Amino acid sequence: MPIHVAVNHITTYKYDRLVNLDPQIIRLRPAPHSRTPVLSYSLKITPRNHFINWQQDPQGNYLARVVFPEKTDIFRVEVDLTADMTIINPFDFFLEEYAKDYPFKYELWLEKELKPFLEKTRHQEVFKSYLGTIENKKQVTIDFLVNLNQRLHSEIKYLIRLEHGVQTPEETLEKRSGSCRDSAWLLVNLLRHKGLAARFVSGYLIQLKADVKSLDGPSGAEKDFTDLHAWAETYLPGAGWIGLDPTSGLMAGEGHIPLVATPEPASASPITGLLEECKVDFDHRMIVTRIHEDPRVTKPFTDEQWNSINSIGMQVDRGLEEENVRLTMGGEPTFVSIDDTEGEEWNTGALGKNKRCLSEILLKRLKNRWTHGALIYSGQGKWYPGEQLPRWVLGCCWRKDGKPIWKDERLIADETKEYSFSIRHAEQFIKTLTAHIGVDPSCIIPGYEDVWYYLWKEKRLPKNVDPLKSKLKDVLERNRLANIFDKELGEIVGFALPLTSKESEIVTDWISGRWQFRDKYMYLMPGDSPMGLRMPLESLPWIRPEDIPQVYERDPLAHVDDLIDIKNHSSERAQDLKSQYHKETTGKEESEEEVVRTALCVQARDGIIYIFIPPLATIENYLDLIDKVEKTAEELSIPVIIEATPLHTIHALILLK
């Protein structure tokens, strides 16, 4: 899928008077060994009254020798060329057997022909010292060249140097900086002293803006760009001349179009020639333009085509809206890791070492591109037959009106980073949160693992099996037991705050209450799922089935008024916190209708604070509670991860899972 580009290069010399020009040598035609296909080329010279002779120098480079019979006050050279930017693999070659490992020695006949490119010059101590740091140990030849090229890229700072000429290798090493021609000449000298034939190359560098940003490295130019550039080439038996660009640390590819390749930089200058003494105004301009692009995966349509598609889409939307037609769209594109397409976790497995991490990275990239003030949360998704638990799901939701749900993304923890938050921080968080919500902190209740269940489980293990190193066939059960017994069974798992809401027209009134159990403590359901999914709700005071409060999902097509702005109104409440559902249970078999049966949970796992959001009646309740969680996280400087039950889908929110 090629991209064709047009390069326009104009060099102008304006003189303060009419002058005689000696013959001028122009080296601005792509060299015969250019791997990038040049589809067309033209050279225009001003003044028009001139004689031009095309020649080739001893190295085979194209030269235009131009003679001017009359005086002139302007000398202008304009190059136009088009090139096919089909991607070139710079490693697409084979080496002779004797040259596969470095160091190697050229065959005698080849060494004789390469003599100008093997010529060594005397150097000062700084060059010799640097040369001594380059090891001569046996290694793959390509590895040696790539490592040396990248080393110069990292150690020599790139500068745009307008001074005439090329620095000596010593100057470049002492300054640890230089232009592209300085780094290229340094590399040429290093290669020659290491026994490899090398030459200096001057040419065009074309860099095109990538369709999409790179996932694991530099994305390249921010816009299409071209300029004169310099790099080095070394001769490898079996492969020929191979380009090395120490300015970028890369091998020469389709963007490197050589114009001249010579043993010395002086004979590679784009334009050389004498003229009478005078004052000169110099101007240099280069432009690259895309003139043809085939559709491709990363850019299937041009900008004009996208605008046309969007225009038609807007027209369809207006028609659907006028006819009051409601549509929903579903789709499940499958994403896999580019590095492990055959891995079990990317095909059938629920879990794996990279799946969760890469999924989080993808979701955050989508969030940054498509949303504003979105909330990222985790929860449970599909439950496949034969699997013990539902699969995890990562979600992102945001408001259609553009107002933020979560304002500071720094307060959303990153599971790939190491934090050191403990159960102490979880307790501090939930107590601070009660102040923002406006409920009594005495309603907070710690949760523990069911000691008796796990002691019973341990007793059922074979005598010669350590629960920390169990050999149970079920991998999940084996890991679960190891994690449980690796901790003290009496440790607090997390904290729960019984919480529900009572709607009003303006604000959400939050209601809490004390949970009482037959035992003094709250023991969680056995398992290793988040605490919020293991609440012992069956142990709460009995209630008639018909009295159990239900949370129904709102009709996604029902009309909902615009969501009101979230305000912190907890300080405005005048109710007595201690009067909120604190009555003692009777102990009789009477239906306890007033017991709060949902709870917010705060849990510290692997150094990260997790907040479980319980089922809520309306999305307004949800947004209000999320706002208070963020205020608490900001006050305590504790980033958190939100764990939530499935969110209601309404027209005011957009969900991405």
mmCIF file of N, CA and C in Angstrom, residues 314-408:
data_model
loop_
_atom_site.group_PDB
_atom_site.id
_atom_site.type_symbol
_atom_site.label_atom_id
_atom_site.label_comp_id
_atom_site.label_asym_id
_atom_site.label_seq_id
_atom_site.Cartn_x
_atom_site.Cartn_y
_atom_site.Cartn_z
ATOM 1 N N MET A 314 -24.709 12.531 9.950
ATOM 2 C CA MET A 314 -25.479 13.586 10.619
ATOM 3 C C MET A 314 -26.866 13.718 9.995
ATOM 4 N N GLN A 315 -26.943 13.557 8.680
ATOM 5 C CA GLN A 315 -28.230 13.635 7.992
ATOM 6 C C GLN A 315 -29.145 12.494 8.430
ATOM 7 N N VAL A 316 -28.571 11.288 8.555
ATOM 8 C CA VAL A 316 -29.353 10.141 9.025
ATOM 9 C C VAL A 316 -29.819 10.365 10.460
ATOM 10 N N ASP A 317 -28.934 10.889 11.312
ATOM 11 C CA ASP A 317 -29.298 11.161 12.707
ATOM 12 C C ASP A 317 -30.458 12.140 12.799
ATOM 13 N N ARG A 318 -30.419 13.182 11.974
ATOM 14 C CA ARG A 318 -31.510 14.164 12.005
ATOM 15 C C ARG A 318 -32.832 13.522 11.600
ATOM 16 N N GLY A 319 -32.787 12.639 10.601
ATOM 17 C CA GLY A 319 -34.008 11.960 10.186
ATOM 18 C C GLY A 319 -34.558 11.055 11.272
ATOM 19 N N LEU A 320 -33.673 10.308 11.952
ATOM 20 C CA LEU A 320 -34.118 9.439 13.040
ATOM 21 C C LEU A 320 -34.705 10.245 14.187
ATOM 22 N N GLU A 321 -34.087 11.384 14.485
ATOM 23 C CA GLU A 321 -34.572 12.218 15.578
ATOM 24 C C GLU A 321 -35.930 12.816 15.249
ATOM 25 N N GLU A 322 -36.115 13.240 14.002
ATOM 26 C CA GLU A 322 -37.405 13.814 13.601
ATOM 27 C C GLU A 322 -38.523 12.782 13.685
ATOM 28 N N GLU A 323 -38.203 11.524 13.372
ATOM 29 C CA GLU A 323 -39.203 10.457 13.415
ATOM 30 C C GLU A 323 -39.280 9.788 14.785
ATOM 31 N N ASN A 324 -38.509 10.295 15.759
ATOM 32 C CA ASN A 324 -38.501 9.760 17.127
ATOM 33 C C ASN A 324 -38.152 8.264 17.149
ATOM 34 N N VAL A 325 -37.159 7.897 16.348
ATOM 35 C CA VAL A 325 -36.692 6.512 16.295
ATOM 36 C C VAL A 325 -35.527 6.351 17.262
ATOM 37 N N ARG A 326 -35.608 5.341 18.155
ATOM 38 C CA ARG A 326 -34.536 5.082 19.117
ATOM 39 C C ARG A 326 -33.760 3.845 18.677
ATOM 40 N N LEU A 327 -32.466 3.956 18.660
ATOM 41 C CA LEU A 327 -31.623 2.841 18.254
ATOM 42 C C LEU A 327 -30.596 2.537 19.333
ATOM 43 N N THR A 328 -30.271 1.276 19.476
ATOM 44 C CA THR A 328 -29.125 0.885 20.298
ATOM 45 C C THR A 328 -28.171 0.103 19.401
ATOM 46 N N MET A 329 -26.917 0.090 19.770
ATOM 47 C CA MET A 329 -25.910 -0.585 18.955
ATOM 48 C C MET A 329 -25.050 -1.463 19.849
ATOM 49 N N GLY A 330 -24.827 -2.662 19.423
ATOM 50 C CA GLY A 330 -23.974 -3.562 20.180
ATOM 51 C C GLY A 330 -22.925 -4.174 19.276
ATOM 52 N N GLY A 331 -21.793 -4.433 19.842
ATOM 53 C CA GLY A 331 -20.724 -5.055 19.072
ATOM 54 C C GLY A 331 -19.620 -5.499 20.000
ATOM 55 N N GLU A 332 -18.962 -6.573 19.669
ATOM 56 C CA GLU A 332 -17.896 -7.084 20.520
ATOM 57 C C GLU A 332 -16.643 -7.334 19.689
ATOM 58 N N PRO A 333 -15.944 -6.268 19.306
ATOM 59 C CA PRO A 333 -14.659 -6.498 18.628
ATOM 60 C C PRO A 333 -13.693 -7.187 19.578
ATOM 61 N N THR A 334 -12.948 -8.124 19.067
ATOM 62 C CA THR A 334 -12.018 -8.892 19.893
ATOM 63 C C THR A 334 -10.605 -8.356 19.707
ATOM 64 N N PHE A 335 -9.998 -7.960 20.814
ATOM 65 C CA PHE A 335 -8.632 -7.450 20.781
ATOM 66 C C PHE A 335 -7.686 -8.515 21.329
ATOM 67 N N VAL A 336 -6.568 -8.681 20.668
ATOM 68 C CA VAL A 336 -5.553 -9.622 21.137
ATOM 69 C C VAL A 336 -4.210 -8.912 21.170
ATOM 70 N N SER A 337 -3.298 -9.477 21.945
ATOM 71 C CA SER A 337 -1.958 -8.901 22.038
ATOM 72 C C SER A 337 -1.187 -9.181 20.757
ATOM 73 N N ILE A 338 -0.558 -8.153 20.224
ATOM 74 C CA ILE A 338 0.230 -8.323 18.997
ATOM 75 C C ILE A 338 1.452 -9.201 19.246
ATOM 76 N N ASP A 339 1.866 -9.315 20.517
ATOM 77 C CA ASP A 339 3.062 -10.088 20.854
ATOM 78 C C ASP A 339 2.763 -11.542 21.192
ATOM 79 N N ASP A 340 1.460 -11.889 21.368
ATOM 80 C CA ASP A 340 1.139 -13.249 21.819
ATOM 81 C C ASP A 340 -0.242 -13.638 21.306
ATOM 82 N N THR A 341 -0.402 -13.662 19.992
ATOM 83 C CA THR A 341 -1.726 -13.908 19.417
ATOM 84 C C THR A 341 -2.236 -15.315 19.703
ATOM 85 N N GLU A 342 -1.341 -16.258 19.967
ATOM 86 C CA GLU A 342 -1.747 -17.645 20.190
ATOM 87 C C GLU A 342 -1.874 -17.980 21.671
ATOM 88 N N GLY A 343 -1.577 -17.040 22.557
ATOM 89 C CA GLY A 343 -1.648 -17.316 23.985
ATOM 90 C C GLY A 343 -3.055 -17.658 24.439
ATOM 91 N N GLU A 344 -3.151 -18.525 25.456
ATOM 92 C CA GLU A 344 -4.461 -18.973 25.937
ATOM 93 C C GLU A 344 -5.314 -17.809 26.420
ATOM 94 N N GLU A 345 -4.674 -16.834 27.090
ATOM 95 C CA GLU A 345 -5.441 -15.720 27.639
ATOM 96 C C GLU A 345 -6.082 -14.866 26.548
ATOM 97 N N TRP A 346 -5.553 -14.932 25.309
ATOM 98 C CA TRP A 346 -6.105 -14.141 24.207
ATOM 99 C C TRP A 346 -7.032 -14.962 23.318
ATOM 100 N N ASN A 347 -7.340 -16.174 23.757
ATOM 101 C CA ASN A 347 -8.241 -17.016 22.978
ATOM 102 C C ASN A 347 -9.397 -17.545 23.826
ATOM 103 N N THR A 348 -9.082 -18.384 24.819
ATOM 104 C CA THR A 348 -10.152 -18.963 25.637
ATOM 105 C C THR A 348 -9.989 -18.686 27.120
ATOM 106 N N GLY A 349 -8.777 -18.447 27.580
ATOM 107 C CA GLY A 349 -8.525 -18.281 29.008
ATOM 108 C C GLY A 349 -9.109 -16.992 29.564
ATOM 109 N N ALA A 350 -9.626 -17.080 30.794
ATOM 110 C CA ALA A 350 -10.193 -15.894 31.438
ATOM 111 C C ALA A 350 -9.109 -14.973 31.965
ATOM 112 N N LEU A 351 -8.012 -15.565 32.415
ATOM 113 C CA LEU A 351 -6.951 -14.777 33.033
ATOM 114 C C LEU A 351 -5.624 -15.039 32.339
ATOM 115 N N GLY A 352 -4.659 -14.199 32.635
ATOM 116 C CA GLY A 352 -3.313 -14.337 32.095
ATOM 117 C C GLY A 352 -2.438 -13.246 32.658
ATOM 118 N N LYS A 353 -1.144 -13.336 32.392
ATOM 119 C CA LYS A 353 -0.222 -12.389 33.018
ATOM 120 C C LYS A 353 -0.289 -10.994 32.404
ATOM 121 N N ASN A 354 -0.779 -10.870 31.167
ATOM 122 C CA ASN A 354 -0.761 -9.564 30.500
ATOM 123 C C ASN A 354 -2.139 -9.022 30.146
ATOM 124 N N LYS A 355 -3.160 -9.860 30.198
ATOM 125 C CA LYS A 355 -4.472 -9.476 29.676
ATOM 126 C C LYS A 355 -5.055 -8.270 30.397
ATOM 127 N N ARG A 356 -5.026 -8.298 31.713
ATOM 128 C CA ARG A 356 -5.617 -7.207 32.487
ATOM 129 C C ARG A 356 -4.850 -5.901 32.258
ATOM 130 N N CYS A 357 -3.535 -5.986 32.287
ATOM 131 C CA CYS A 357 -2.696 -4.795 32.138
ATOM 132 C C CYS A 357 -2.901 -4.137 30.778
ATOM 133 N N LEU A 358 -2.856 -4.940 29.701
ATOM 134 C CA LEU A 358 -3.013 -4.382 28.361
ATOM 135 C C LEU A 358 -4.429 -3.871 28.132
ATOM 136 N N SER A 359 -5.413 -4.526 28.742
ATOM 137 C CA SER A 359 -6.794 -4.056 28.619
ATOM 138 C C SER A 359 -6.957 -2.686 29.264
ATOM 139 N N GLU A 360 -6.313 -2.496 30.406
ATOM 140 C CA GLU A 360 -6.376 -1.199 31.083
ATOM 141 C C GLU A 360 -5.706 -0.115 30.237
ATOM 142 N N ILE A 361 -4.585 -0.448 29.615
ATOM 143 C CA ILE A 361 -3.899 0.524 28.758
ATOM 144 C C ILE A 361 -4.786 0.912 27.575
ATOM 145 N N LEU A 362 -5.432 -0.082 26.954
ATOM 146 C CA LEU A 362 -6.318 0.188 25.818
ATOM 147 C C LEU A 362 -7.490 1.064 26.240
ATOM 148 N N LEU A 363 -8.097 0.741 27.382
ATOM 149 C CA LEU A 363 -9.246 1.516 27.841
ATOM 150 C C LEU A 363 -8.854 2.961 28.122
ATOM 151 N N LYS A 364 -7.692 3.167 28.719
ATOM 152 C CA LYS A 364 -7.252 4.536 29.007
ATOM 153 C C LYS A 364 -6.961 5.307 27.728
ATOM 154 N N ARG A 365 -6.433 4.624 26.721
ATOM 155 C CA ARG A 365 -6.203 5.301 25.446
ATOM 156 C C ARG A 365 -7.523 5.713 24.810
ATOM 157 N N LEU A 366 -8.531 4.840 24.864
ATOM 158 C CA LEU A 366 -9.848 5.185 24.333
ATOM 159 C C LEU A 366 -10.465 6.333 25.123
ATOM 160 N N LYS A 367 -10.278 6.289 26.444
ATOM 161 C CA LYS A 367 -10.810 7.355 27.297
ATOM 162 C C LYS A 367 -10.197 8.703 26.927
ATOM 163 N N ASN A 368 -8.876 8.729 26.782
ATOM 164 C CA ASN A 368 -8.201 9.992 26.476
ATOM 165 C C ASN A 368 -8.586 10.527 25.110
ATOM 166 N N ARG A 369 -8.948 9.623 24.198
ATOM 167 C CA ARG A 369 -9.256 10.071 22.837
ATOM 168 C C ARG A 369 -10.706 10.515 22.674
ATOM 169 N N TRP A 370 -11.624 9.821 23.358
ATOM 170 C CA TRP A 370 -13.037 10.033 23.056
ATOM 171 C C TRP A 370 -13.832 10.709 24.162
ATOM 172 N N THR A 371 -13.282 10.843 25.346
ATOM 173 C CA THR A 371 -14.112 11.286 26.466
ATOM 174 C C THR A 371 -13.537 12.513 27.150
ATOM 175 N N HIS A 372 -14.365 13.061 28.038
ATOM 176 C CA HIS A 372 -13.940 14.158 28.909
ATOM 177 C C HIS A 372 -14.522 13.900 30.291
ATOM 178 N N GLY A 373 -13.658 13.843 31.300
ATOM 179 C CA GLY A 373 -14.130 13.636 32.663
ATOM 180 C C GLY A 373 -14.782 12.290 32.878
ATOM 181 N N ALA A 374 -14.314 11.268 32.166
ATOM 182 C CA ALA A 374 -14.920 9.939 32.275
ATOM 183 C C ALA A 374 -14.442 9.223 33.531
ATOM 184 N N LEU A 375 -15.237 8.249 33.950
ATOM 185 C CA LEU A 375 -14.899 7.404 35.097
ATOM 186 C C LEU A 375 -14.520 6.023 34.592
ATOM 187 N N ILE A 376 -13.389 5.517 35.048
ATOM 188 C CA ILE A 376 -12.975 4.145 34.755
ATOM 189 C C ILE A 376 -13.272 3.285 35.979
ATOM 190 N N TYR A 377 -13.892 2.146 35.755
ATOM 191 C CA TYR A 377 -14.249 1.266 36.869
ATOM 192 C C TYR A 377 -14.046 -0.183 36.447
ATOM 193 N N SER A 378 -14.033 -1.075 37.420
ATOM 194 C CA SER A 378 -13.932 -2.505 37.139
ATOM 195 C C SER A 378 -15.128 -3.205 37.761
ATOM 196 N N GLY A 379 -15.462 -4.344 37.202
ATOM 197 C CA GLY A 379 -16.614 -5.079 37.715
ATOM 198 C C GLY A 379 -16.618 -6.487 37.163
ATOM 199 N N GLN A 380 -17.811 -7.097 37.142
ATOM 200 C CA GLN A 380 -17.951 -8.453 36.635
ATOM 201 C C GLN A 380 -18.730 -8.432 35.331
ATOM 202 N N GLY A 381 -18.347 -9.351 34.430
ATOM 203 C CA GLY A 381 -18.989 -9.422 33.133
ATOM 204 C C GLY A 381 -19.693 -10.744 32.921
ATOM 205 N N LYS A 382 -19.417 -11.386 31.793
ATOM 206 C CA LYS A 382 -20.105 -12.620 31.433
ATOM 207 C C LYS A 382 -19.632 -13.789 32.296
ATOM 208 N N TRP A 383 -20.541 -14.714 32.492
ATOM 209 C CA TRP A 383 -20.234 -15.932 33.246
ATOM 210 C C TRP A 383 -20.377 -17.109 32.289
ATOM 211 N N TYR A 384 -19.258 -17.703 31.919
ATOM 212 C CA TYR A 384 -19.259 -18.787 30.946
ATOM 213 C C TYR A 384 -19.455 -20.129 31.646
ATOM 214 N N PRO A 385 -20.158 -21.056 31.006
ATOM 215 C CA PRO A 385 -20.360 -22.386 31.597
ATOM 216 C C PRO A 385 -19.022 -23.057 31.899
ATOM 217 N N GLY A 386 -18.960 -23.705 33.065
ATOM 218 C CA GLY A 386 -17.756 -24.428 33.450
ATOM 219 C C GLY A 386 -16.730 -23.595 34.183
ATOM 220 N N GLU A 387 -16.949 -22.288 34.292
ATOM 221 C CA GLU A 387 -16.015 -21.427 35.008
ATOM 222 C C GLU A 387 -16.599 -21.050 36.363
ATOM 223 N N GLN A 388 -15.740 -20.970 37.380
ATOM 224 C CA GLN A 388 -16.201 -20.758 38.752
ATOM 225 C C GLN A 388 -16.819 -19.383 38.963
ATOM 226 N N LEU A 389 -16.287 -18.382 38.280
ATOM 227 C CA LEU A 389 -16.706 -17.000 38.524
ATOM 228 C C LEU A 389 -16.980 -16.287 37.209
ATOM 229 N N PRO A 390 -17.778 -15.223 37.258
ATOM 230 C CA PRO A 390 -17.913 -14.380 36.063
ATOM 231 C C PRO A 390 -16.571 -13.762 35.708
ATOM 232 N N ARG A 391 -16.385 -13.446 34.475
ATOM 233 C CA ARG A 391 -15.139 -12.817 34.044
ATOM 234 C C ARG A 391 -15.147 -11.336 34.421
ATOM 235 N N TRP A 392 -13.943 -10.806 34.615
ATOM 236 C CA TRP A 392 -13.837 -9.398 34.981
ATOM 237 C C TRP A 392 -14.098 -8.523 33.754
ATOM 238 N N VAL A 393 -14.481 -7.308 34.014
ATOM 239 C CA VAL A 393 -14.729 -6.354 32.940
ATOM 240 C C VAL A 393 -14.237 -4.983 33.389
ATOM 241 N N LEU A 394 -13.634 -4.246 32.486
ATOM 242 C CA LEU A 394 -13.243 -2.861 32.730
ATOM 243 C C LEU A 394 -14.195 -1.965 31.959
ATOM 244 N N GLY A 395 -14.667 -0.925 32.606
ATOM 245 C CA GLY A 395 -15.640 -0.042 31.982
ATOM 246 C C GLY A 395 -15.249 1.416 32.068
ATOM 247 N N CYS A 396 -15.849 2.191 31.205
ATOM 248 C CA CYS A 396 -15.617 3.634 31.173
ATOM 249 C C CYS A 396 -16.955 4.291 30.866
ATOM 250 N N CYS A 397 -17.360 5.261 31.675
ATOM 251 C CA CYS A 397 -18.626 5.945 31.425
ATOM 252 C C CYS A 397 -18.413 7.450 31.496
ATOM 253 N N TRP A 398 -19.166 8.169 30.693
ATOM 254 C CA TRP A 398 -19.071 9.628 30.702
ATOM 255 C C TRP A 398 -20.423 10.234 30.323
ATOM 256 N N ARG A 399 -20.587 11.496 30.679
ATOM 257 C CA ARG A 399 -21.849 12.192 30.458
ATOM 258 C C ARG A 399 -21.896 12.777 29.055
ATOM 259 N N LYS A 400 -23.085 12.711 28.447
ATOM 260 C CA LYS A 400 -23.251 13.268 27.115
ATOM 261 C C LYS A 400 -23.198 14.788 27.119
ATOM 262 N N ASP A 401 -23.541 15.388 28.265
ATOM 263 C CA ASP A 401 -23.550 16.851 28.303
ATOM 264 C C ASP A 401 -22.155 17.446 28.470
ATOM 265 N N GLY A 402 -21.130 16.580 28.543
ATOM 266 C CA GLY A 402 -19.758 17.062 28.616
ATOM 267 C C GLY A 402 -19.269 17.374 30.011
ATOM 268 N N LYS A 403 -20.147 17.314 31.009
ATOM 269 C CA LYS A 403 -19.723 17.596 32.377
ATOM 270 C C LYS A 403 -18.994 16.377 32.943
ATOM 271 N N PRO A 404 -17.965 16.591 33.738
ATOM 272 C CA PRO A 404 -17.147 15.464 34.205
ATOM 273 C C PRO A 404 -17.838 14.644 35.289
ATOM 274 N N ILE A 405 -17.632 13.338 35.237
ATOM 275 C CA ILE A 405 -18.031 12.464 36.347
ATOM 276 C C ILE A 405 -16.877 12.381 37.341
ATOM 277 N N TRP A 406 -15.679 12.190 36.823
ATOM 278 C CA TRP A 406 -14.463 12.131 37.643
ATOM 279 C C TRP A 406 -13.519 13.207 37.111
ATOM 280 N N LYS A 407 -13.143 14.145 37.965
ATOM 281 C CA LYS A 407 -12.440 15.344 37.497
ATOM 282 C C LYS A 407 -10.931 15.159 37.391
ATOM 283 N N ASP A 408 -10.325 14.480 38.354
ATOM 284 C CA ASP A 408 -8.860 14.382 38.407
ATOM 285 C C ASP A 408 -8.440 12.937 38.180
#
